[in-house]
Amino acid sequence: MSAKSPDVDFDASLAPEESWDVDVVVVGAGFAGMYMLHRLRELGYSVQVFEGGTDVGGTWYWNRYPGARCDVESLEYCYSFDEELQQEWEWTERYSSQPEILAYANHVADRFDLRRDIRFGTRVDAAAFDEKKNLWVVRTSDGAQTVGRFFVMATGCLSSAATPEISGREKFTGAVVHTGRWPQEGVDLKGKRVAVIGTGSSGVQAIPVIAEQCDELIVFQRTPQYSIPARNAPLTDDRQLDVKSRYEEFREANFAMPQALGSEIPNYNDSVHDASDEQRRKRLEGAWDRGGTLFLASFGDLLLDESANVYAQDFVREKIAEIVQDPKTASKLTPEHIIGCKRLVIDTDYFETFNRSNVHLVDVGSDPIQRITESGLSTLSKEFEFDVLVFATGFDAMTGSILRVDITGRDGLAIQEKWSEGPRTYLGLSVPGFPNMFTVSGPGSPSVLTNMIISIEQHVEWISDCIAWLDERQYVTIEATSEAEENWVDHVNTKADRTLFPSCNSWYLGANVPGKTRVFMPLLGFPGYVRRCDQVAENNYEGFVIQ
Ligand code: N01
């Protein structure tokens, strides 16, 4: 196996003999780290959480760009573990805005007194497993070292912002921001010429709001995007009271859904091929009018069969042509790829924004960006000038925030080496060679294909129950076997290969990061996954070596 990562300049033998600072070291104080801390504390464990930001919230702390909003409905995108918490918090809109979600995260931190065990403004740089003492030694950006029996990466799936290497970036004299690292103090766009590179979910949400704030907006689009109206609206008291009167039942129904959400939105299993033109149109129009990501649940085979998918593609293409007034702009905005294989985007007035006179669309798919200049950027054929450059270019998803920590397991094995051919886990929770380390919503788990908060809760509860189970029996280590990992990776791939998901360049596959191995990282299907995790625990953690 590989040698230790060259960046690790400390070694785990620095761990004091048979003593540790805390039971569990947790990395990240987003929704995963916060609940991990709370649950472990309830079980009587000592925990130290490290967080690079200055406060809680994780992805919602960093993604403060104009228009940032959740694409899961607010009554679902919140913790379910505490009945009083879910009753007392009042959501104001169908889909919550970033400020409201961040306020909720702060409320949770206050309510459960979480901050006293979180060291903010502190990144974990490295972590190494001491095989003799069975302890994790964790080194942080403040130069300190913390020793724990267990090590949990609660670092989020979309936390490592990706900025493309474009030559000349350092020459640009205006402001440069990334949507995933938006400054806390905001960016004054009034009277400015703004450029946005990227039209994924972040770009699609930001563009309409930026267009209203700035003088002139240039959108540099490499791949056109399918987007469905969100139909965001104020949340009525009636709806909120209704759900709160039966929250448990509402949650149970959502847990049973493939994505752990949307139980009250029609999900159909029939084939689009069996519907008449009129039926098809009616169903898709209904989903378009209702809004939201479950547009693709209008028929059972839209994500399984390319010839079925075409109906949904054509439907959205027609909508774009209806909304966008200038036919040339409409044509540039019209996607050709399979709908849904890149994550489906939901928007508020995205296509409508291109009817504004201060918004210009540049197709950098056909006329690629060459370099950034002092005053803007140049494509192959043209120069553009602007004052603010916004990168809405996404994330090194699912693995980026794990791989940027120098994690060293048994025999000096570095996680970067272990995952050099793509991430490999057992259950998305555990990696052979890295005993007593867990990943919350790691690659190989349903994570980004579900309501993340619900997936996080399931992982946190599984991990904390596992730690308690080990301690009750006085076991010291747990480690996934290579055989279990092999079977699990096959299982994840087999499920993905039955669908259209692997058929285009998406961040699900790591295709957005140059040089990243192309592997479909999340697992499809929440209920089956939960059953499997429960079964593993019931069978005394089968697939793991326990000592
Ligand atoms: O990132 P993305 P995102 N030159 O990777 C383009 C979640 N999220 O931050 O498609 C020019 O989707 C790239 O072009 P292409 C959600 O899960 C949720 O928008 O690679 N363009 C693409 O257009 C989402 O899926 C919400 O050709 C370049 C864009 O940048 C995930 O986060 C809101 C380029 C990146 O799109 C990521 O979304 C926001 C280059 N060199 C985010 N490099 C909610 O609604 C990249 N691009 C909850």
XYZ file of C-alpha atoms and ligand atoms in Angstrom:
595
model
C 0.000 0.000 0.000
C 1.006 3.636 -0.258
C 3.287 5.592 1.940
C 1.891 8.252 4.201
C 0.803 11.413 2.442
C 3.819 13.741 2.200
C 1.818 16.570 3.733
C 1.393 14.797 7.051
C 4.250 16.107 9.145
C 3.145 14.623 12.403
C 2.557 11.070 13.317
C 0.001 9.289 15.325
C 2.500 7.908 17.818
C 2.298 11.345 19.431
C -0.932 10.146 21.001
C -0.490 9.902 24.755
C -0.438 6.365 26.089
C -3.963 5.028 26.463
C -5.545 8.390 26.975
C -7.541 10.650 24.767
C -8.952 14.132 24.813
C -12.441 13.234 23.680
C -14.343 10.154 22.659
C -15.197 11.491 19.236
C -13.646 14.137 16.992
C -16.125 15.500 14.447
C -15.178 17.593 11.429
C -17.775 20.155 10.340
C -20.600 22.040 12.049
C -23.210 21.912 9.324
C -26.425 19.985 9.851
C -24.461 16.706 10.024
C -21.872 17.826 12.572
C -24.447 19.610 14.705
C -26.695 16.580 15.059
C -23.687 14.260 15.486
C -22.584 16.367 18.437
C -26.038 16.491 19.985
C -26.718 12.764 19.619
C -23.333 11.704 20.956
C -23.643 14.034 23.901
C -27.055 12.566 24.698
C -25.407 9.136 24.826
C -22.854 10.492 27.291
C -19.865 10.903 25.007
C -17.363 13.738 24.974
C -17.080 15.356 21.550
C -14.926 18.009 19.902
C -16.228 19.503 16.680
C -13.965 21.552 14.408
C -15.412 24.017 11.940
C -13.607 26.219 9.421
C -16.385 28.837 9.366
C -16.986 31.282 12.184
C -20.374 29.806 13.023
C -22.683 26.856 12.378
C -24.569 26.093 9.164
C -22.088 24.398 6.827
C -23.203 24.763 3.243
C -25.787 27.353 4.344
C -23.073 29.336 6.087
C -20.934 29.529 2.941
C -23.547 29.786 0.163
C -24.837 33.299 0.804
C -25.123 34.300 -2.830
C -28.154 36.336 -3.906
C -31.132 34.048 -4.465
C -29.732 31.059 -2.540
C -32.638 28.857 -1.564
C -33.330 25.214 -0.826
C -34.933 22.949 -3.440
C -36.560 20.739 -0.794
C -39.717 22.090 0.831
C -39.115 23.762 4.192
C -41.476 21.564 6.205
C -39.324 18.641 5.060
C -35.890 20.282 5.031
C -35.517 20.447 8.810
C -34.594 18.049 11.572
C -37.162 15.430 12.517
C -35.386 14.099 15.616
C -37.013 16.439 18.116
C -40.771 16.937 18.143
C -40.634 20.222 20.076
C -38.068 21.622 17.675
C -40.142 20.804 14.627
C -43.254 22.229 16.256
C -41.731 25.477 17.486
C -39.906 26.593 14.335
C -42.049 28.597 11.902
C -41.135 28.495 8.226
C -42.331 31.365 6.064
C -42.048 30.028 2.499
C -42.585 26.814 0.563
C -38.825 26.710 -0.097
C -36.669 28.434 2.498
C -34.143 31.057 1.638
C -30.544 30.729 2.766
C -30.932 33.400 5.521
C -33.910 31.545 6.966
C -32.115 28.180 6.952
C -29.073 29.757 8.558
C -31.314 31.326 11.224
C -32.756 27.848 11.830
C -29.266 26.348 12.190
C -28.438 29.055 14.727
C -31.660 28.376 16.587
C -30.751 24.689 16.807
C -27.241 25.552 18.035
C -28.693 27.803 20.755
C -31.465 25.438 21.722
C -29.126 22.488 22.293
C -26.200 24.599 23.517
C -23.988 23.173 20.790
C -21.368 25.911 20.424
C -19.466 25.073 23.600
C -18.091 21.936 21.932
C -17.394 23.477 18.542
C -14.078 25.185 17.798
C -14.877 27.678 15.039
C -12.453 29.172 12.550
C -10.415 25.997 12.830
C -9.848 23.579 9.983
C -8.764 19.991 10.370
C -5.615 19.659 8.293
C -4.670 16.063 9.053
C -5.778 13.009 10.985
C -3.834 9.788 11.529
C -4.804 6.506 13.125
C -2.420 5.223 15.778
C -2.623 1.453 15.346
C -0.944 0.616 18.625
C -3.238 2.753 20.726
C -6.286 2.587 18.471
C -6.708 6.334 18.614
C -7.135 9.066 16.041
C -4.733 11.995 16.270
C -6.147 15.096 14.646
C -4.131 18.165 13.738
C -5.883 21.489 13.242
C -5.057 24.789 11.574
C -4.440 26.439 14.972
C -1.475 24.081 15.406
C -3.236 22.035 18.084
C -3.575 18.283 18.248
C -6.635 16.470 19.528
C -6.874 12.766 20.236
C -10.111 10.846 19.950
C -11.234 7.224 19.865
C -13.488 7.834 16.888
C -13.205 10.230 13.984
C -16.265 11.448 12.043
C -16.078 13.376 8.786
C -19.284 15.428 8.736
C -17.914 17.641 5.997
C -20.882 17.809 3.628
C -21.226 16.760 0.020
C -21.067 20.196 -1.571
C -18.555 22.074 0.554
C -15.411 22.195 -1.493
C -15.946 25.065 -3.948
C -14.438 24.434 -7.396
C -12.987 27.304 -9.406
C -11.755 26.435 -12.885
C -8.167 27.141 -13.819
C -8.466 29.962 -16.315
C -5.265 31.759 -17.178
C -4.890 35.386 -16.173
C -7.137 35.221 -13.107
C -4.673 37.121 -10.985
C -4.685 39.978 -13.486
C -8.364 40.857 -13.084
C -8.634 44.147 -11.181
C -12.315 43.867 -10.222
C -13.910 41.753 -7.502
C -13.937 37.947 -7.842
C -16.372 35.812 -5.842
C -17.525 32.201 -5.825
C -21.185 31.476 -5.061
C -20.081 28.767 -2.622
C -17.853 31.213 -0.701
C -19.955 34.360 -0.868
C -18.583 37.042 1.489
C -20.521 37.509 4.734
C -20.615 41.264 4.221
C -22.223 40.760 0.779
C -21.105 42.194 -2.541
C -22.373 45.574 -3.697
C -23.576 45.005 -7.258
C -25.460 48.278 -7.675
C -24.421 50.100 -10.825
C -21.890 47.362 -11.655
C -21.247 45.260 -14.715
C -21.309 41.680 -13.488
C -20.227 38.435 -15.157
C -21.467 35.032 -14.021
C -19.678 31.882 -15.190
C -21.789 28.769 -14.695
C -25.452 27.885 -15.016
C -25.956 25.019 -12.557
C -28.340 25.373 -9.586
C -26.273 28.174 -8.049
C -26.033 30.201 -11.262
C -29.692 29.648 -12.103
C -30.748 30.880 -8.656
C -28.339 33.812 -8.577
C -28.755 35.152 -12.122
C -32.331 36.539 -11.793
C -31.521 38.275 -8.493
C -28.161 39.638 -9.648
C -29.834 40.921 -12.833
C -32.169 43.033 -10.701
C -29.343 44.416 -8.575
C -26.702 45.256 -11.159
C -26.417 47.547 -14.119
C -25.477 44.925 -16.676
C -25.123 41.148 -16.444
C -23.230 38.853 -18.787
C -23.907 35.134 -18.329
C -21.208 32.794 -19.618
C -22.938 29.472 -20.233
C -21.066 26.325 -21.251
C -23.969 23.872 -21.087
C -27.611 24.991 -21.224
C -29.679 23.859 -18.284
C -33.092 22.265 -17.936
C -34.880 24.138 -15.211
C -38.367 23.766 -13.772
C -40.213 26.579 -11.990
C -39.924 26.280 -8.213
C -43.284 28.034 -7.684
C -42.026 29.281 -4.393
C -44.710 31.039 -2.359
C -45.442 32.065 1.209
C -46.217 29.055 3.348
C -49.793 29.345 4.513
C -50.682 28.949 8.169
C -53.168 26.279 7.151
C -50.513 24.146 5.481
C -48.057 24.574 8.326
C -50.660 23.789 10.994
C -51.896 20.812 9.035
C -48.425 19.246 8.693
C -47.552 20.029 12.297
C -50.724 18.320 13.483
C -49.484 15.059 11.925
C -45.737 15.560 11.628
C -44.801 12.030 12.581
C -47.065 10.505 9.957
C -45.849 13.078 7.389
C -42.236 12.151 8.116
C -42.939 8.426 7.940
C -44.550 8.849 4.538
C -41.510 10.793 3.301
C -39.050 8.233 4.681
C -40.764 5.666 2.478
C -40.090 7.674 -0.694
C -37.065 6.910 -2.911
C -35.664 10.380 -2.225
C -36.975 10.624 1.350
C -39.199 13.496 0.285
C -42.314 14.521 -1.602
C -44.835 11.960 -0.356
C -47.688 14.391 -1.003
C -46.672 15.071 -4.582
C -47.833 12.552 -7.176
C -45.151 9.986 -8.020
C -46.137 7.774 -10.935
C -44.787 4.387 -11.919
C -46.420 4.035 -15.314
C -44.573 4.371 -18.605
C -44.721 7.553 -20.616
C -45.005 5.302 -23.699
C -48.367 3.999 -22.497
C -49.890 7.464 -22.235
C -51.715 9.236 -25.073
C -50.345 12.595 -26.241
C -53.080 14.316 -24.312
C -52.461 12.365 -21.091
C -48.740 12.960 -21.352
C -49.166 16.672 -21.877
C -51.640 16.946 -19.019
C -49.324 15.156 -16.591
C -46.243 17.187 -17.534
C -48.191 20.469 -17.520
C -49.492 19.586 -14.059
C -45.954 18.985 -12.803
C -44.695 22.186 -14.444
C -47.500 24.199 -12.813
C -46.927 22.571 -9.432
C -43.180 23.237 -9.657
C -40.268 21.471 -7.989
C -37.770 18.722 -8.618
C -40.351 15.933 -8.725
C -41.206 16.941 -12.290
C -39.339 13.800 -13.321
C -41.597 11.600 -11.184
C -44.390 12.347 -13.684
C -43.807 8.927 -15.232
C -41.956 5.892 -13.959
C -39.463 5.607 -16.804
C -38.265 9.162 -17.449
C -34.949 8.451 -15.746
C -34.691 4.868 -16.943
C -35.198 4.922 -20.670
C -33.787 7.433 -23.102
C -36.758 7.220 -25.476
C -39.067 8.049 -22.545
C -36.803 10.849 -21.357
C -37.117 12.586 -24.727
C -40.756 13.484 -23.994
C -39.739 15.430 -20.891
C -36.814 17.036 -22.753
C -39.102 18.200 -25.565
C -41.635 19.525 -23.096
C -39.084 21.753 -21.340
C -37.531 22.824 -24.631
C -40.968 24.028 -25.767
C -41.391 25.960 -22.528
C -38.043 27.694 -23.029
C -39.067 28.690 -26.541
C -42.348 30.092 -25.190
C -40.735 32.081 -22.370
C -37.642 33.539 -24.040
C -38.589 36.228 -26.509
C -35.458 36.378 -28.655
C -35.285 33.151 -30.700
C -31.468 33.202 -30.860
C -31.187 33.510 -27.087
C -33.861 30.842 -26.642
C -31.917 28.525 -28.891
C -28.684 29.069 -26.923
C -30.574 28.343 -23.698
C -31.994 25.098 -25.044
C -30.339 21.944 -23.686
C -29.832 18.832 -25.802
C -28.718 16.317 -23.185
C -30.797 13.867 -21.174
C -32.981 15.672 -18.682
C -32.199 14.772 -15.079
C -28.808 13.151 -15.585
C -27.317 16.430 -14.433
C -29.182 17.426 -11.297
C -32.476 18.994 -12.260
C -32.595 22.667 -11.364
C -35.606 24.566 -10.076
C -35.799 28.305 -10.500
C -37.653 31.538 -10.045
C -37.779 33.504 -13.307
C -34.551 32.083 -14.726
C -35.523 31.928 -18.392
C -37.608 35.129 -18.036
C -34.455 36.965 -16.935
C -33.010 36.632 -20.438
C -35.831 38.895 -21.684
C -34.328 41.783 -19.708
C -32.401 44.350 -21.700
C -29.511 44.387 -19.170
C -28.832 40.625 -19.451
C -26.647 39.096 -22.163
C -25.974 35.417 -22.754
C -22.655 34.184 -24.103
C -22.356 30.577 -25.227
C -18.882 29.538 -24.135
C -19.607 25.973 -25.218
C -19.083 27.032 -28.834
C -16.856 30.042 -28.115
C -14.731 28.946 -25.141
C -13.219 31.240 -22.556
C -9.533 31.767 -23.342
C -8.290 33.945 -20.532
C -9.209 36.413 -17.864
C -7.900 39.891 -18.501
C -7.379 43.011 -16.359
C -10.845 44.284 -17.198
C -12.843 41.149 -18.013
C -12.311 38.035 -20.095
C -11.802 36.972 -23.643
C -13.367 34.089 -25.472
C -12.013 32.746 -28.748
C -13.843 35.421 -30.702
C -14.552 38.337 -28.387
C -13.474 40.522 -25.434
C -15.837 41.269 -22.539
C -15.472 43.905 -19.839
C -17.027 43.868 -16.376
C -16.421 44.932 -12.771
C -17.367 41.794 -10.803
C -16.691 38.189 -11.753
C -18.902 35.544 -10.137
C -17.844 31.915 -10.360
C -20.983 29.778 -10.108
C -18.873 26.798 -11.073
C -19.894 24.318 -8.418
C -18.054 21.960 -6.139
C -15.619 19.110 -5.961
C -18.653 17.161 -4.805
C -18.854 14.335 -2.264
C -15.127 13.620 -2.026
C -13.517 17.090 -2.197
C -13.978 17.994 1.439
C -12.755 14.574 2.592
C -9.712 14.438 0.328
C -8.464 17.883 1.279
C -7.767 16.549 4.780
C -4.652 14.375 5.023
C -6.269 11.322 6.534
C -3.970 8.398 7.187
C -5.260 4.983 8.189
C -3.544 1.652 8.855
C -0.047 1.038 7.475
C 0.308 4.693 6.560
C -2.417 4.391 3.933
C -3.511 7.862 2.785
C -7.158 8.395 1.865
C -5.972 10.122 -1.336
C -4.208 6.904 -2.327
C -7.055 4.673 -1.244
C -9.465 6.675 -3.418
C -7.095 7.353 -6.299
C -9.417 5.389 -8.625
C -12.541 6.978 -7.145
C -14.209 6.734 -3.745
C -14.819 3.248 -2.323
C -16.771 2.738 0.863
C -18.968 0.275 2.680
C -22.468 1.754 3.037
C -21.051 5.222 2.363
C -20.196 5.184 6.063
C -16.882 3.434 6.403
C -13.645 2.759 4.514
C -11.463 -0.370 4.911
C -8.047 0.612 6.251
C -9.526 3.467 8.298
C -10.823 1.901 11.526
C -13.139 3.917 13.768
C -13.594 6.534 11.074
C -17.062 7.316 9.745
C -18.303 9.541 6.948
C -21.718 11.177 7.254
C -23.523 11.039 3.896
C -20.357 9.790 2.270
C -19.989 8.536 -1.314
C -21.937 5.315 -1.744
C -24.850 6.547 0.388
C -28.083 8.148 -0.903
C -27.045 11.616 0.335
C -27.454 14.139 -2.502
C -30.228 12.124 -4.154
C -32.396 12.596 -1.078
C -33.576 15.175 1.403
C -30.106 15.659 2.901
C -31.304 16.398 6.419
C -33.140 13.104 6.627
C -30.149 11.193 5.253
C -27.918 12.963 7.747
C -30.182 11.981 10.632
C -30.167 8.356 9.545
C -26.357 8.313 9.346
C -25.819 10.118 12.626
C -28.141 7.713 14.432
C -26.512 4.672 12.846
C -22.983 5.879 13.723
C -23.809 6.828 17.296
C -25.698 3.572 17.891
C -22.695 1.711 16.499
C -20.266 3.473 18.848
C -22.532 2.749 21.821
C -22.858 -0.913 20.762
C -19.061 -1.281 20.573
C -18.581 0.306 23.977
C -21.253 -1.786 25.636
C -19.345 -4.880 24.514
C -15.929 -3.359 25.213
C -14.810 -3.606 21.632
C -12.152 -1.147 20.622
C -12.205 -0.985 16.845
C -14.560 -1.427 13.931
C -13.369 -1.583 10.352
C -15.143 -2.438 7.103
C -13.787 -5.469 5.250
C -12.487 -5.180 1.695
C -15.020 -7.782 0.606
C -17.923 -5.733 1.997
C -16.534 -2.658 0.272
C -16.207 -4.510 -3.045
C -19.783 -5.766 -2.894
C -21.067 -2.353 -1.890
C -19.306 -0.554 -4.741
C -20.808 -3.112 -7.157
C -24.241 -2.534 -5.641
C -24.002 1.271 -6.044
C -22.832 0.925 -9.657
C -25.455 -1.660 -10.554
C -28.239 0.598 -9.306
C -26.870 3.613 -11.188
C -26.308 1.637 -14.388
C -30.010 0.767 -14.564
C -30.767 4.482 -14.949
C -29.794 7.352 -17.209
C -27.795 9.057 -14.442
C -24.355 8.005 -15.687
C -25.054 9.290 -19.208
C -23.796 12.873 -19.064
C -21.062 14.975 -17.511
C -22.388 15.667 -14.035
C -20.845 16.330 -10.662
C -22.543 13.085 -9.485
C -19.825 11.412 -11.560
C -17.085 13.864 -10.667
C -17.030 14.885 -14.327
C -16.902 18.592 -13.472
C -13.461 18.359 -11.874
C -10.586 17.908 -14.321
C -8.690 14.682 -13.609
C -11.267 13.298 -11.150
C -12.024 9.620 -11.725
C -15.471 9.161 -13.214
C -17.554 7.164 -10.745
C -21.243 7.591 -9.942
C -20.948 8.510 -6.270
C -24.405 8.532 -4.629
C -26.644 5.484 -4.127
C -30.155 5.446 -5.550
C -33.032 4.631 -3.221
C -33.385 5.715 0.393
C -35.745 3.084 1.897
C -33.748 0.091 0.624
C -30.570 1.671 1.904
C -32.026 2.232 5.376
C -33.193 -1.397 5.503
C -29.689 -2.547 4.574
C -28.035 -0.387 7.259
C -30.480 -1.661 9.874
C -29.857 -5.241 8.814
C -26.077 -4.775 9.071
C -26.469 -3.506 12.643
C -28.943 -6.256 13.594
C -26.476 -8.853 12.297
C -23.781 -7.606 14.667
C -22.319 -5.255 12.088
C -21.800 -7.761 9.335
C -19.208 -6.679 6.808
C -17.066 -5.183 9.565
C -14.180 -6.604 11.566
C -14.779 -5.832 15.220
C -12.060 -6.228 17.838
O -22.644 23.683 -9.601
P -22.830 22.792 -10.916
P -23.751 24.481 -8.752
N -16.200 27.354 -17.977
O -21.639 21.906 -10.945
C -20.098 25.590 -15.262
C -26.552 22.011 -5.078
N -27.194 23.291 -5.032
O -23.052 25.172 -7.644
O -22.313 22.054 -17.156
C -17.508 27.579 -18.077
O -24.150 22.187 -10.989
C -20.741 24.262 -15.535
O -20.829 24.037 -16.904
P -20.907 22.507 -17.470
C -27.285 21.169 -6.105
O -27.233 19.836 -5.713
C -28.478 23.280 -4.647
O -24.587 25.276 -9.617
O -19.878 21.721 -16.713
N -18.432 27.050 -17.296
C -22.088 24.481 -14.842
O -22.943 25.245 -15.637
C -26.452 21.432 -7.320
O -26.601 20.482 -8.336
C -29.163 24.441 -4.639
O -20.613 22.637 -18.896
C -17.998 26.238 -16.322
C -21.690 25.310 -13.620
O -20.446 25.897 -13.913
C -25.070 21.476 -6.730
O -25.232 22.180 -5.515
C -28.581 25.622 -5.022
C -16.637 25.965 -16.132
C -21.527 24.464 -12.389
O -22.738 23.865 -12.080
C -24.046 22.185 -7.564
O -24.634 23.343 -8.152
C -27.261 25.606 -5.416
C -15.727 26.560 -17.020
N -14.416 26.321 -16.928
C -26.580 24.431 -5.412
N -16.524 25.127 -15.084
C -30.556 24.342 -4.227
O -31.442 24.676 -4.930
C -17.764 24.883 -14.639
N -18.659 25.566 -15.391
C -30.791 23.670 -2.964
